[in-house]
Coordinates of C-alpha atoms in Angstrom, one line a residue:
M1 CA -63.8 78.1 -53.2
K2 CA -67.3 76.8 -53.8
R3 CA -68.6 73.4 -53.2
I4 CA -65.2 72.1 -51.7
A5 CA -66.3 70.0 -48.8
L6 CA -69.0 69.3 -46.4
F7 CA -66.8 66.8 -44.7
V8 CA -63.5 68.0 -46.0
V9 CA -63.8 71.7 -45.0
T10 CA -65.4 70.9 -41.7
N11 CA -62.8 68.3 -40.9
L12 CA -59.9 70.5 -42.0
A13 CA -61.3 73.4 -39.8
V14 CA -61.5 71.1 -36.8
L15 CA -58.0 69.6 -37.5
V16 CA -56.4 73.1 -37.8
V17 CA -58.2 74.4 -34.7
L18 CA -57.2 71.5 -32.6
G19 CA -53.7 71.8 -33.9
I20 CA -53.4 75.4 -32.9
V21 CA -54.9 74.7 -29.5
V22 CA -52.4 71.7 -28.9
N23 CA -49.5 74.0 -29.9
L24 CA -50.6 77.0 -27.9
T25 CA -51.2 75.0 -24.7
G26 CA -47.8 73.2 -25.0
A27 CA -49.2 69.9 -25.3
N28 CA -47.0 69.1 -28.2
R29 CA -43.8 69.5 -26.2
F30 CA -43.6 65.9 -25.1
L31 CA -43.2 65.0 -28.8
S32 CA -40.0 66.8 -29.3
A33 CA -38.6 68.0 -25.9
Q34 CA -35.8 65.4 -26.1
G35 CA -35.8 64.6 -29.7
I36 CA -38.8 63.4 -31.7
N37 CA -40.2 60.0 -30.8
L38 CA -41.7 58.5 -34.0
P39 CA -43.7 55.7 -32.5
T40 CA -45.2 58.0 -29.9
L41 CA -45.8 60.7 -32.5
F42 CA -47.7 58.2 -34.7
I43 CA -50.0 57.1 -31.8
F44 CA -50.5 60.8 -31.0
A45 CA -51.3 61.4 -34.8
L46 CA -53.8 58.4 -35.0
I47 CA -55.7 59.6 -31.9
F48 CA -55.6 63.2 -33.1
G49 CA -56.4 62.5 -36.7
M50 CA -59.2 60.1 -36.1
G51 CA -60.6 62.4 -33.4
G52 CA -61.0 65.3 -35.9
S53 CA -62.8 63.1 -38.4
I54 CA -65.1 61.6 -35.8
I55 CA -66.0 65.1 -34.5
S56 CA -66.8 66.2 -38.1
L57 CA -69.0 63.1 -38.5
L58 CA -70.9 63.8 -35.3
M59 CA -71.4 67.5 -36.3
S60 CA -72.5 66.7 -39.9
K61 CA -76.3 66.5 -39.4
P62 CA -76.7 69.5 -37.1
I63 CA -74.5 71.7 -39.2
A64 CA -76.1 70.6 -42.4
K65 CA -79.6 71.6 -41.0
W66 CA -78.2 74.9 -39.7
S67 CA -76.2 75.9 -42.7
T68 CA -79.0 75.2 -45.3
G69 CA -81.9 76.2 -43.1
A70 CA -83.4 72.7 -43.7
Q71 CA -86.7 72.1 -41.9
V72 CA -87.4 68.6 -40.9
I73 CA -90.9 67.5 -41.8
D74 CA -92.4 66.2 -38.6
M75 CA -96.1 66.6 -39.8
P76 CA -96.5 67.0 -43.6
R77 CA -98.3 70.2 -44.3
N78 CA -99.2 69.6 -48.0
A79 CA -99.4 67.0 -50.7
T80 CA -95.8 67.5 -51.7
E81 CA -94.5 66.9 -48.4
V82 CA -96.8 63.8 -47.9
W83 CA -95.3 62.4 -51.1
L84 CA -91.8 63.3 -50.1
V85 CA -92.0 61.5 -46.7
E86 CA -93.8 58.5 -48.1
T87 CA -91.3 58.2 -51.0
V88 CA -88.3 58.2 -48.7
R89 CA -90.0 55.9 -46.3
R90 CA -90.8 53.4 -49.1
I91 CA -87.3 53.5 -50.7
S92 CA -85.7 53.3 -47.3
H93 CA -87.7 50.2 -46.4
K94 CA -86.8 48.6 -49.7
A95 CA -83.1 49.3 -48.9
G96 CA -83.6 47.6 -45.4
L97 CA -83.1 51.0 -43.6
P98 CA -85.2 52.7 -41.0
T99 CA -86.8 55.9 -42.4
P100 CA -84.4 58.8 -42.1
Q101 CA -85.4 62.3 -41.2
V102 CA -86.8 64.1 -44.2
A103 CA -86.2 67.9 -44.6
I104 CA -86.8 70.6 -47.1
Y105 CA -84.8 73.7 -47.5
E106 CA -85.1 76.8 -49.8
G107 CA -82.7 76.9 -52.7
E108 CA -81.8 75.9 -56.3
P109 CA -82.1 72.2 -57.4
N110 CA -80.0 70.1 -55.0
A111 CA -80.3 67.4 -52.4
F112 CA -78.0 65.7 -49.8
A113 CA -78.0 62.9 -47.3
T114 CA -75.9 63.1 -44.1
G115 CA -75.7 61.8 -40.5
A116 CA -73.5 59.8 -38.2
S117 CA -75.2 56.5 -38.6
K118 CA -77.8 54.6 -40.8
N119 CA -80.2 55.0 -37.8
G120 CA -79.7 58.7 -37.5
S121 CA -79.6 60.0 -41.0
L122 CA -81.1 62.9 -42.8
V123 CA -82.3 63.3 -46.4
A124 CA -82.9 66.9 -47.5
V125 CA -84.2 68.2 -50.6
S126 CA -84.4 71.8 -52.0
T127 CA -87.5 73.5 -53.1
G128 CA -85.9 74.2 -56.4
L129 CA -85.5 70.4 -57.1
L130 CA -89.0 69.6 -56.2
Q131 CA -90.3 72.3 -58.4
T132 CA -88.3 71.7 -61.5
M133 CA -88.1 67.9 -61.5
S134 CA -90.9 65.4 -62.4
R135 CA -91.9 63.0 -59.6
E136 CA -90.0 60.1 -61.3
Q137 CA -86.9 62.2 -61.5
A138 CA -87.2 63.5 -58.0
E139 CA -87.7 59.8 -56.7
A140 CA -84.5 58.8 -58.5
V141 CA -82.6 61.6 -56.6
L142 CA -84.1 60.4 -53.4
A143 CA -83.2 56.8 -54.1
H144 CA -79.5 58.1 -54.8
E145 CA -79.5 59.8 -51.4
V146 CA -80.9 56.7 -49.7
A147 CA -78.3 54.6 -51.4
H148 CA -75.6 56.8 -49.8
I149 CA -77.0 55.9 -46.4
A150 CA -77.4 52.3 -47.2
N151 CA -73.7 52.1 -48.5
G152 CA -72.6 53.6 -45.2
D153 CA -70.7 56.4 -47.1
M154 CA -70.5 58.8 -44.2
V155 CA -68.8 56.3 -41.9
T156 CA -66.5 55.2 -44.7
L157 CA -65.7 58.7 -45.5
T158 CA -64.9 59.2 -41.8
L159 CA -62.4 56.3 -41.8
I160 CA -60.7 57.5 -44.9
Q161 CA -60.6 61.1 -43.6
G162 CA -59.2 59.8 -40.2
V163 CA -56.4 57.9 -42.1
V164 CA -55.3 60.9 -44.1
N165 CA -55.7 63.1 -41.0
T166 CA -53.3 60.8 -39.2
F167 CA -50.6 61.3 -41.8
V168 CA -51.3 65.0 -42.0
V169 CA -50.7 65.3 -38.2
F170 CA -47.7 63.0 -38.4
L171 CA -45.9 64.6 -41.3
S172 CA -46.6 68.1 -40.2
R173 CA -44.9 67.5 -36.8
V174 CA -42.0 65.7 -38.4
V175 CA -41.5 68.7 -40.8
G176 CA -42.0 71.1 -37.9
Y177 CA -39.4 69.4 -35.8
L178 CA -36.9 69.3 -38.7
V179 CA -37.3 73.0 -39.5
D180 CA -37.2 74.0 -35.8
S181 CA -33.9 71.9 -35.4
F182 CA -32.4 73.6 -38.4
L183 CA -33.3 77.1 -37.2
R184 CA -31.9 76.5 -33.8
R185 CA -28.9 74.4 -34.7
N186 CA -26.4 76.8 -33.0
D187 CA -28.7 77.2 -30.0
E188 CA -27.6 74.6 -27.3
E189 CA -29.3 76.4 -24.4
S190 CA -32.9 76.1 -25.3
S191 CA -34.9 72.8 -25.1
G192 CA -38.2 71.7 -26.5
P193 CA -40.0 73.1 -29.6
G194 CA -39.6 76.8 -30.5
I195 CA -41.5 79.2 -32.7
G196 CA -40.3 77.4 -35.9
Y197 CA -42.0 74.3 -34.7
L198 CA -45.2 76.2 -33.9
V199 CA -45.4 78.1 -37.2
T200 CA -44.3 75.2 -39.4
T201 CA -46.8 72.6 -38.0
I202 CA -49.7 75.0 -38.3
V203 CA -48.7 75.8 -41.9
C204 CA -48.1 72.2 -42.7
D205 CA -51.5 71.2 -41.1
I206 CA -53.2 73.5 -43.6
L207 CA -51.1 72.6 -46.7
F208 CA -51.1 68.9 -46.2
G209 CA -54.8 69.0 -45.2
V210 CA -55.5 70.5 -48.6
L211 CA -53.5 67.9 -50.4
A212 CA -55.2 65.2 -48.3
S213 CA -58.7 66.7 -49.4
I214 CA -57.8 65.6 -53.0
I215 CA -57.6 62.0 -51.8
V216 CA -60.9 62.3 -49.9
A217 CA -62.5 64.0 -52.9
W218 CA -61.4 61.1 -55.2
F219 CA -63.2 58.7 -52.9
S220 CA -66.2 60.9 -52.8
R221 CA -66.5 60.8 -56.6
Q222 CA -66.3 56.9 -56.5
R223 CA -69.2 56.7 -54.0
E224 CA -71.3 58.8 -56.3
F225 CA -71.1 56.1 -59.0
R226 CA -71.9 53.5 -56.3
A227 CA -74.9 55.6 -55.1
D228 CA -76.1 56.0 -58.8
A229 CA -75.9 52.2 -59.1
G230 CA -77.7 51.8 -55.8
A231 CA -80.5 54.1 -57.0
A232 CA -80.9 51.9 -60.2
R233 CA -81.2 48.8 -58.0
L234 CA -83.7 50.3 -55.7
L235 CA -85.9 51.5 -58.6
G236 CA -85.5 48.4 -60.6
S237 CA -84.0 50.3 -63.6
P238 CA -81.2 52.8 -64.3
Q239 CA -83.5 54.9 -66.6
P240 CA -85.1 57.1 -63.8
M241 CA -81.6 58.0 -62.5
M242 CA -80.4 58.7 -65.9
A243 CA -83.3 61.0 -66.6
A244 CA -82.7 62.8 -63.3
L245 CA -79.1 63.3 -64.2
R246 CA -80.0 64.6 -67.7
R247 CA -82.4 67.0 -66.1
L248 CA -79.7 68.2 -63.8
G249 CA -77.3 68.5 -66.7
G250 CA -79.7 71.0 -68.2
M251 CA -80.1 73.2 -65.1
E252 CA -77.7 75.1 -62.8
A253 CA -77.4 72.9 -59.6
G254 CA -77.7 75.0 -56.5
E255 CA -74.6 75.7 -54.6
L256 CA -74.7 74.1 -51.2
P257 CA -72.8 75.6 -48.2
Q258 CA -69.2 74.3 -48.0
N259 CA -70.0 72.0 -45.1
V260 CA -72.5 70.0 -47.0
A261 CA -71.0 70.2 -50.4
T262 CA -69.8 66.6 -50.6
A263 CA -73.3 65.4 -50.0
G264 CA -74.8 67.3 -53.1
I265 CA -75.3 66.5 -56.7
A266 CA -72.9 68.4 -59.0
G267 CA -69.2 68.4 -59.9
R268 CA -66.6 70.9 -60.9
P269 CA -64.9 71.8 -64.2
G270 CA -61.1 72.5 -64.8
W271 CA -58.3 71.8 -62.3
M272 CA -60.9 72.3 -59.5
A273 CA -62.0 68.8 -60.6
L274 CA -59.3 67.4 -58.2
F275 CA -61.4 68.8 -55.4
A276 CA -64.7 67.9 -56.8
S277 CA -67.0 65.7 -54.6
H278 CA -68.9 64.6 -57.6
P279 CA -67.9 63.3 -61.1
P280 CA -69.2 65.1 -64.3
I281 CA -72.7 64.3 -64.9
E282 CA -71.9 62.9 -68.4
A283 CA -69.5 60.3 -66.7
R284 CA -72.3 59.3 -64.4
I285 CA -74.8 58.8 -67.2
A286 CA -72.2 56.7 -69.2
A287 CA -71.6 54.5 -66.1
L288 CA -75.4 53.9 -65.8
Q289 CA -75.7 53.0 -69.4
Q290 CA -73.2 50.2 -69.0
R291 CA -75.5 48.5 -66.4

C-alpha cells in the first residue's frame, strides 16, 4: 500500500509492537485478572496511546532523513542550494519561524516537512522537483511546507493520533477480554487473561488501528488545504501555489517512503482516497480560487 502514512504507518507499527511486548511480558494481566476495570483500562490506554504517537513524533525527522536519503545542506555547494536555503530562510522569517533544516534527496518531484517542533523542523525537497519546476513554482511548494510548520501540523497530528490510539488500545482490550471470557466460560480454574485475550488484542490493535488511520488521514487532508492557504498568504497571492499544483497535476509525483507519505504532495484515487493524506489536486486548486 503506497503512500499510506508517514505518521500513520510509523505510529501503527509502534502501537502494535508495544502491544505485543505488553502482552508477552504479562503487563496486561492487571487489567483483567479479577475482571476488567474500565477506569484503570482507560488510564492505561491514554498513557499507552499517547506514548505511541509521541514516540512517532520524536522519530519523525531522523526516520525521514534515513528513509529518503535526504542530505541536510550545511554549506551550499552550488547556486541551486544557495537559492533553496535562502528561499526557505526568507519564507520562514516571514512566517515568524526560525529557519528549519533544509535537505535535498534524490527522487521524482516531491517535498515534505517534518519534525517534533517548530524549532527543530526539516524541509526536504527532491531533485526531481527542483529540476522540473520553475523557481516561482518551487518557492510556492516551499511556502506550503513552511506553512505546515507554522501551523504546528505535526504536533496537532500527534494529539489527534494519540486520541485515536487511546480508543484503539481501550476497545482492543475490552473486545479481547470479552472474547477470552466467552472462550473460557466453562473454565473456573484458570485466572487472568488467556490466549484468546492475547490473540484478540493484537488482531484488534491492527484492525482498529487501520480504521483509526482513516480519521487521521481525513485530518491530514484538511491540513493540506490550510497549508495551501498559508502558502498563499506568505507569498501574497494564491497564483504561485495554484501554478505549482497545476504543474504537479501534469506530472507523476514521486512516491515517498511510507513513513513520510503524509508529508508529501499527492493524493490517491478510488477507495484508497479514504487513506489518502492529501486531497485531489483539483480540489486544492478550487479551494485556492475561492480565496
